[in-house]
mmCIF file of C-alpha atoms in Angstrom:
data_model
loop_
_atom_site.group_PDB
_atom_site.id
_atom_site.type_symbol
_atom_site.label_atom_id
_atom_site.label_comp_id
_atom_site.label_asym_id
_atom_site.label_seq_id
_atom_site.Cartn_x
_atom_site.Cartn_y
_atom_site.Cartn_z
ATOM 1 C CA GLY A 1 -7.381 2.574 -12.057
ATOM 2 C CA GLY A 2 -8.811 2.551 -15.703
ATOM 3 C CA VAL A 3 -8.787 3.587 -18.861
ATOM 4 C CA ASP A 4 -10.566 6.886 -20.362
ATOM 5 C CA ALA A 5 -13.656 6.250 -22.029
ATOM 6 C CA VAL A 6 -13.372 7.672 -24.725
ATOM 7 C CA GLY A 7 -10.326 6.677 -25.639
ATOM 8 C CA LEU A 8 -10.834 3.401 -26.150
ATOM 9 C CA SER A 9 -13.994 3.617 -27.929
ATOM 10 C CA GLY A 10 -12.313 5.252 -30.617
ATOM 11 C CA LEU A 11 -9.869 1.641 -30.708
ATOM 12 C CA ALA A 12 -10.862 -0.784 -33.362
ATOM 13 C CA GLU A 13 -12.624 -3.068 -31.963
ATOM 14 C CA ALA A 14 -10.634 -6.201 -32.224
ATOM 15 C CA LEU A 15 -7.739 -3.428 -29.825
ATOM 16 C CA ALA A 16 -10.613 -2.967 -27.725
ATOM 17 C CA GLY A 17 -11.481 -5.846 -26.730
ATOM 18 C CA ARG A 18 -7.416 -6.418 -25.878
ATOM 19 C CA VAL A 19 -8.260 -3.703 -23.193
ATOM 20 C CA VAL A 20 -10.910 -5.058 -21.773
ATOM 21 C CA ARG A 21 -9.141 -8.278 -21.011
ATOM 22 C CA MET A 22 -5.793 -6.940 -20.178
ATOM 23 C CA LEU A 23 -7.832 -4.705 -17.731
ATOM 24 C CA TYR A 24 -9.442 -8.148 -16.523
ATOM 25 C CA GLU A 25 -6.486 -9.839 -16.460
ATOM 26 C CA GLU A 26 -5.170 -7.472 -13.633
ATOM 27 C CA LYS A 27 -8.402 -7.777 -11.325
ATOM 28 C CA THR A 28 -8.343 -11.333 -11.851
ATOM 29 C CA GLY A 29 -4.836 -12.986 -12.548
ATOM 30 C CA THR A 30 -6.065 -14.218 -16.091
ATOM 31 C CA ARG A 31 -8.063 -14.120 -19.072
ATOM 32 C CA SER A 32 -9.055 -18.303 -19.147
ATOM 33 C CA ASP A 33 -13.084 -17.108 -18.038
ATOM 34 C CA LEU A 34 -13.823 -14.244 -19.686
ATOM 35 C CA GLY A 35 -15.398 -14.672 -23.468
ATOM 36 C CA GLN A 36 -16.368 -13.029 -26.116
ATOM 37 C CA ASP A 37 -19.509 -12.305 -24.433
ATOM 38 C CA HIS A 38 -19.028 -10.771 -22.010
ATOM 39 C CA VAL A 39 -16.070 -8.808 -24.174
ATOM 40 C CA GLU A 40 -18.984 -7.232 -26.152
ATOM 41 C CA ALA A 41 -20.854 -6.244 -22.773
ATOM 42 C CA VAL A 42 -17.625 -4.466 -21.594
ATOM 43 C CA LEU A 43 -17.813 -2.985 -24.954
ATOM 44 C CA SER A 44 -21.179 -1.924 -24.498
ATOM 45 C CA LEU A 45 -21.033 0.113 -21.312
ATOM 46 C CA ILE A 46 -18.443 2.439 -23.018
ATOM 47 C CA ARG A 47 -21.006 2.843 -25.670
ATOM 48 C CA SER A 48 -23.965 3.335 -22.886
ATOM 49 C CA ALA A 49 -25.821 6.965 -22.774
ATOM 50 C CA ARG A 50 -26.564 6.253 -19.218
ATOM 51 C CA SER A 51 -23.811 8.202 -17.081
ATOM 52 C CA SER A 52 -23.087 4.945 -15.145
ATOM 53 C CA ALA A 53 -23.104 1.211 -17.086
ATOM 54 C CA ARG A 54 -22.052 -1.713 -15.513
ATOM 55 C CA ALA A 55 -21.848 -5.095 -16.579
ATOM 56 C CA ASP A 56 -21.037 -8.285 -13.944
ATOM 57 C CA LEU A 57 -17.891 -10.970 -14.757
ATOM 58 C CA PRO A 58 -16.581 -14.259 -13.744
ATOM 59 C CA GLY A 59 -14.604 -14.503 -10.651
ATOM 60 C CA GLY A 60 -17.028 -11.522 -8.776
ATOM 61 C CA VAL A 61 -15.493 -8.511 -11.393
ATOM 62 C CA ARG A 62 -17.866 -6.174 -12.272
ATOM 63 C CA ALA A 63 -17.047 -3.613 -15.127
ATOM 64 C CA VAL A 64 -18.333 -0.034 -14.491
ATOM 65 C CA CYS A 65 -18.223 3.265 -16.755
ATOM 66 C CA ALA A 66 -18.601 6.093 -14.731
ATOM 67 C CA ASN A 67 -17.383 9.776 -14.803
ATOM 68 C CA GLY A 68 -15.310 8.992 -18.152
ATOM 69 C CA VAL A 69 -13.503 6.279 -17.281
ATOM 70 C CA LEU A 70 -13.789 2.529 -17.756
ATOM 71 C CA ARG A 71 -12.932 0.138 -14.206
ATOM 72 C CA MET A 72 -12.784 -3.217 -12.889
ATOM 73 C CA GLY A 73 -14.412 -3.227 -9.923
ATOM 74 C CA SER A 74 -15.459 -6.331 -7.418
ATOM 75 C CA ARG A 75 -18.923 -7.336 -6.460
ATOM 76 C CA ALA A 76 -17.892 -8.917 -2.921
ATOM 77 C CA GLY A 77 -16.273 -5.293 -1.948
ATOM 78 C CA GLU A 78 -19.215 -3.416 -2.477
ATOM 79 C CA GLY A 79 -20.514 -1.651 0.852
ATOM 80 C CA SER A 80 -16.939 -1.769 2.144
ATOM 81 C CA PRO A 81 -15.080 1.244 0.566
ATOM 82 C CA ALA A 82 -11.637 -0.278 -1.066
ATOM 83 C CA ILE A 83 -9.475 3.209 -0.950
ATOM 84 C CA TRP A 84 -9.275 5.288 2.036
ATOM 85 C CA GLU A 85 -7.411 7.902 3.335
ATOM 86 C CA PRO A 86 -3.954 7.167 4.282
ATOM 87 C CA VAL A 87 -4.087 7.018 8.361
ATOM 88 C CA VAL A 88 -0.079 7.794 10.373
ATOM 89 C CA LEU A 89 1.218 4.870 11.566
ATOM 90 C CA GLN A 90 2.119 4.720 15.762
ATOM 91 C CA LEU A 91 4.506 3.084 16.852
ATOM 92 C CA ASP A 92 3.633 2.740 20.404
ATOM 93 C CA GLY A 93 -0.246 1.603 20.985
ATOM 94 C CA LYS A 94 -3.094 1.517 18.539
ATOM 95 C CA THR A 95 -3.711 2.888 15.098
ATOM 96 C CA ARG A 96 -7.463 2.407 13.669
ATOM 97 C CA THR A 97 -7.956 2.469 10.076
ATOM 98 C CA PRO A 98 -10.950 1.051 8.362
ATOM 99 C CA GLY A 99 -9.491 -1.896 7.607
ATOM 100 C CA GLY A 100 -8.660 -2.653 11.001
ATOM 101 C CA VAL A 101 -6.849 -1.980 14.109
ATOM 102 C CA PHE A 102 -2.852 -2.221 14.212
ATOM 103 C CA PHE A 103 -0.811 -2.134 17.881
ATOM 104 C CA ALA A 104 3.074 -1.415 18.771
ATOM 105 C CA ALA A 105 4.407 -2.753 20.999
ATOM 106 C CA SER A 106 8.931 -2.175 22.023
ATOM 107 C CA ASP A 107 8.031 -5.824 24.060
ATOM 108 C CA ARG A 108 6.077 -8.483 22.923
ATOM 109 C CA THR A 109 5.008 -9.836 26.195
ATOM 110 C CA THR A 110 2.672 -6.197 26.355
ATOM 111 C CA LEU A 111 0.830 -7.152 23.503
ATOM 112 C CA PRO A 112 -2.526 -7.058 25.125
ATOM 113 C CA GLU A 113 -3.552 -10.704 25.807
ATOM 114 C CA GLU A 114 -6.585 -9.880 23.631
ATOM 115 C CA TRP A 115 -4.408 -9.846 20.655
ATOM 116 C CA ARG A 116 -2.854 -13.071 21.104
ATOM 117 C CA GLU A 117 -6.460 -15.230 19.717
ATOM 118 C CA GLY A 118 -8.129 -14.434 16.856
ATOM 119 C CA SER A 119 -7.282 -14.067 14.118
ATOM 120 C CA LEU A 120 -4.476 -12.175 14.620
ATOM 121 C CA CYS A 121 -0.464 -11.067 12.616
ATOM 122 C CA VAL A 122 2.318 -10.207 14.176
ATOM 123 C CA CYS A 123 5.230 -9.290 13.210
ATOM 124 C CA ALA A 124 8.889 -7.592 14.536
ATOM 125 C CA PHE A 125 10.207 -4.819 12.607
ATOM 126 C CA SER A 126 12.936 -1.909 12.480
ATOM 127 C CA ARG A 127 11.312 0.958 14.301
ATOM 128 C CA ALA A 128 13.601 3.596 12.493
ATOM 129 C CA ALA A 129 13.427 1.811 9.261
ATOM 130 C CA LEU A 130 8.868 2.689 10.341
ATOM 131 C CA THR A 131 9.364 6.613 10.406
ATOM 132 C CA GLY A 132 7.023 8.399 8.729
ATOM 133 C CA ALA A 133 5.391 4.930 7.819
ATOM 134 C CA LEU A 134 1.423 5.319 6.585
ATOM 135 C CA VAL A 135 -1.018 2.543 6.872
ATOM 136 C CA ARG A 136 -3.277 2.367 2.802
ATOM 137 C CA THR A 137 -4.636 0.270 0.664
ATOM 138 C CA ARG A 138 -2.342 0.088 -2.567
ATOM 139 C CA ARG A 139 -2.098 2.759 -5.161
ATOM 140 C CA PRO A 140 -0.472 1.957 -8.784
ATOM 141 C CA GLY A 141 3.187 1.653 -8.753
ATOM 142 C CA ASP A 142 3.810 -0.013 -5.089
ATOM 143 C CA ARG A 143 6.404 -2.274 -4.519
ATOM 144 C CA ILE A 144 7.615 -5.167 -2.154
ATOM 145 C CA ARG A 145 10.936 -6.629 -1.520
ATOM 146 C CA PRO A 146 9.235 -9.687 0.167
ATOM 147 C CA SER A 147 11.643 -11.175 3.437
ATOM 148 C CA ARG A 148 11.292 -14.505 2.147
ATOM 149 C CA GLY A 149 11.442 -14.041 -1.680
ATOM 150 C CA ALA A 150 13.498 -12.689 -4.566
ATOM 151 C CA GLY A 151 13.936 -9.628 -5.165
ATOM 152 C CA SER A 152 11.660 -6.756 -5.861
ATOM 153 C CA ARG A 153 8.257 -6.877 -7.104
ATOM 154 C CA THR A 154 5.054 -4.950 -7.718
ATOM 155 C CA VAL A 155 2.493 -5.377 -5.305
ATOM 156 C CA LYS A 156 -0.325 -6.317 -7.939
ATOM 157 C CA ARG A 157 1.453 -9.281 -9.234
ATOM 158 C CA PHE A 158 2.804 -10.490 -5.499
ATOM 159 C CA LEU A 159 -0.959 -10.796 -4.313
ATOM 160 C CA ILE A 160 -1.889 -12.098 -7.686
ATOM 161 C CA ASP A 161 1.176 -15.536 -7.324
ATOM 162 C CA ARG A 162 0.183 -15.298 -3.836
ATOM 163 C CA LYS A 163 -3.236 -15.886 -4.020
ATOM 164 C CA VAL A 164 -5.107 -13.449 -2.706
ATOM 165 C CA PRO A 165 -8.783 -13.081 -3.702
ATOM 166 C CA ALA A 166 -9.307 -10.114 -5.983
ATOM 167 C CA SER A 167 -12.204 -8.849 -3.490
ATOM 168 C CA THR A 168 -9.901 -7.915 -1.063
ATOM 169 C CA ARG A 169 -6.913 -7.037 -2.695
ATOM 170 C CA ASP A 170 -7.309 -3.772 -3.211
ATOM 171 C CA ARG A 171 -8.903 -3.025 0.349
ATOM 172 C CA LEU A 172 -6.159 -4.943 1.963
ATOM 173 C CA PRO A 173 -4.015 -2.250 4.515
ATOM 174 C CA LEU A 174 -0.514 -2.330 3.898
ATOM 175 C CA VAL A 175 1.663 -0.537 5.992
ATOM 176 C CA ALA A 176 3.353 1.694 2.947
ATOM 177 C CA ILE A 177 7.086 4.051 3.229
ATOM 178 C CA SER A 178 5.631 6.242 0.475
ATOM 179 C CA SER A 179 5.899 3.582 -2.434
ATOM 180 C CA GLU A 180 7.655 0.471 -0.762
ATOM 181 C CA ILE A 181 5.426 -1.665 1.185
ATOM 182 C CA ALA A 182 7.081 -3.362 4.401
ATOM 183 C CA TRP A 183 4.520 -5.358 5.438
ATOM 184 C CA ILE A 184 0.853 -6.438 4.119
ATOM 185 C CA PRO A 185 -0.819 -7.776 7.360
ATOM 186 C CA GLY A 186 -1.568 -12.347 6.697
ATOM 187 C CA VAL A 187 0.767 -12.053 3.782
ATOM 188 C CA SER A 188 4.292 -10.933 4.355
ATOM 189 C CA ALA A 189 7.067 -8.748 5.830
ATOM 190 C CA ALA A 190 9.336 -6.600 3.899
ATOM 191 C CA LEU A 191 12.996 -6.125 3.868
ATOM 192 C CA PRO A 192 14.963 -3.732 4.674
ATOM 193 C CA PHE A 193 11.554 -3.695 7.431
ATOM 194 C CA GLU A 194 11.239 -6.680 8.842
ATOM 195 C CA TRP A 195 13.380 -7.203 11.975
ATOM 196 C CA PRO A 196 16.217 -9.859 11.074
ATOM 197 C CA ARG A 197 15.399 -13.601 12.673
ATOM 198 C CA ASP A 198 19.383 -13.583 13.696
ATOM 199 C CA ARG A 199 19.613 -9.837 15.330
ATOM 200 C CA ALA A 200 19.036 -9.765 18.799
ATOM 201 C CA ALA A 201 16.523 -7.698 20.141
ATOM 202 C CA THR A 202 17.618 -4.286 20.788
ATOM 203 C CA GLY A 203 16.079 -0.453 21.160
ATOM 204 C CA ASP A 204 15.231 -0.256 17.776
ATOM 205 C CA LEU A 205 12.695 -3.085 17.564
ATOM 206 C CA VAL A 206 8.697 -2.572 17.279
ATOM 207 C CA TRP A 207 6.175 -5.305 17.314
ATOM 208 C CA LEU A 208 3.621 -4.645 15.412
ATOM 209 C CA ALA A 209 0.276 -6.414 15.418
ATOM 210 C CA PHE A 210 -2.980 -6.569 13.764
ATOM 211 C CA ARG A 211 -6.491 -8.153 13.848
ATOM 212 C CA PRO A 212 -7.918 -7.094 10.227
ATOM 213 C CA ASP A 213 -12.285 -5.832 10.318
ATOM 214 C CA VAL A 214 -14.858 -8.736 9.849
ATOM 215 C CA GLY A 215 -14.811 -7.818 5.666
ATOM 216 C CA ILE A 216 -11.322 -8.688 5.035
ATOM 217 C CA GLY A 217 -10.507 -11.416 7.919
ATOM 218 C CA ASP A 218 -12.086 -14.209 6.234
ATOM 219 C CA ALA A 219 -10.014 -13.980 3.038
ATOM 220 C CA PHE A 220 -6.793 -14.686 4.202
ATOM 221 C CA CYS A 221 -4.743 -16.642 7.151
ATOM 222 C CA CYS A 222 -3.452 -13.657 9.462
ATOM 223 C CA ARG A 223 -0.333 -16.041 10.430
ATOM 224 C CA ASP A 224 2.416 -14.888 13.462
ATOM 225 C CA ALA A 225 5.648 -14.328 11.696
ATOM 226 C CA GLY A 226 8.093 -14.992 14.732
ATOM 227 C CA ASN A 227 10.647 -14.201 13.133
ATOM 228 C CA ILE A 228 12.252 -13.988 17.061
ATOM 229 C CA GLY A 229 12.620 -16.740 19.206
#
């Protein structure tokens, strides 16, 4: 979530600059937009006597040094908290979260009719596999095995590869089992949680629908996964 400002200030300036560029790349997926003047502006934050100092960077990124920690955040995300307390996912009925509302049902046709229109994601999962699932924002160490991808990867790298905007990545609601991600609505379901396309429906199947809040709904396209015909 950030780096120790005191430790950073103790590094040689060239090395400290590399750390700044790495933080920026983690946030945006590239270093190409960050000039030396931007790096110097960020390094000046850690020398500031103010309790909270900030610098605006390319790509809608804001560097903030507060309480002895330097962080890269999103200017677009101001006003809506990036991190919120995990919410237990209900496998029957509605689950309300700061990022949107989930609805779970054993039969797709029983999903509320108003949930079948607009910006909505629908996907089928194994109910047993989702036992104990939480809805939360991403954390360091989170990993995902995309249903239509090869192998496991970090959620951070996966979202960057999928071109999810930096202003959205930290606010996306994730369905998580510990550090394994079962579903990123609008982006990808994951193995071994998603219901296999060639498997007939049984009592273990549960349909999840998700309607994002206004703050993230326009940032990506929620598509119906349609993993069962």
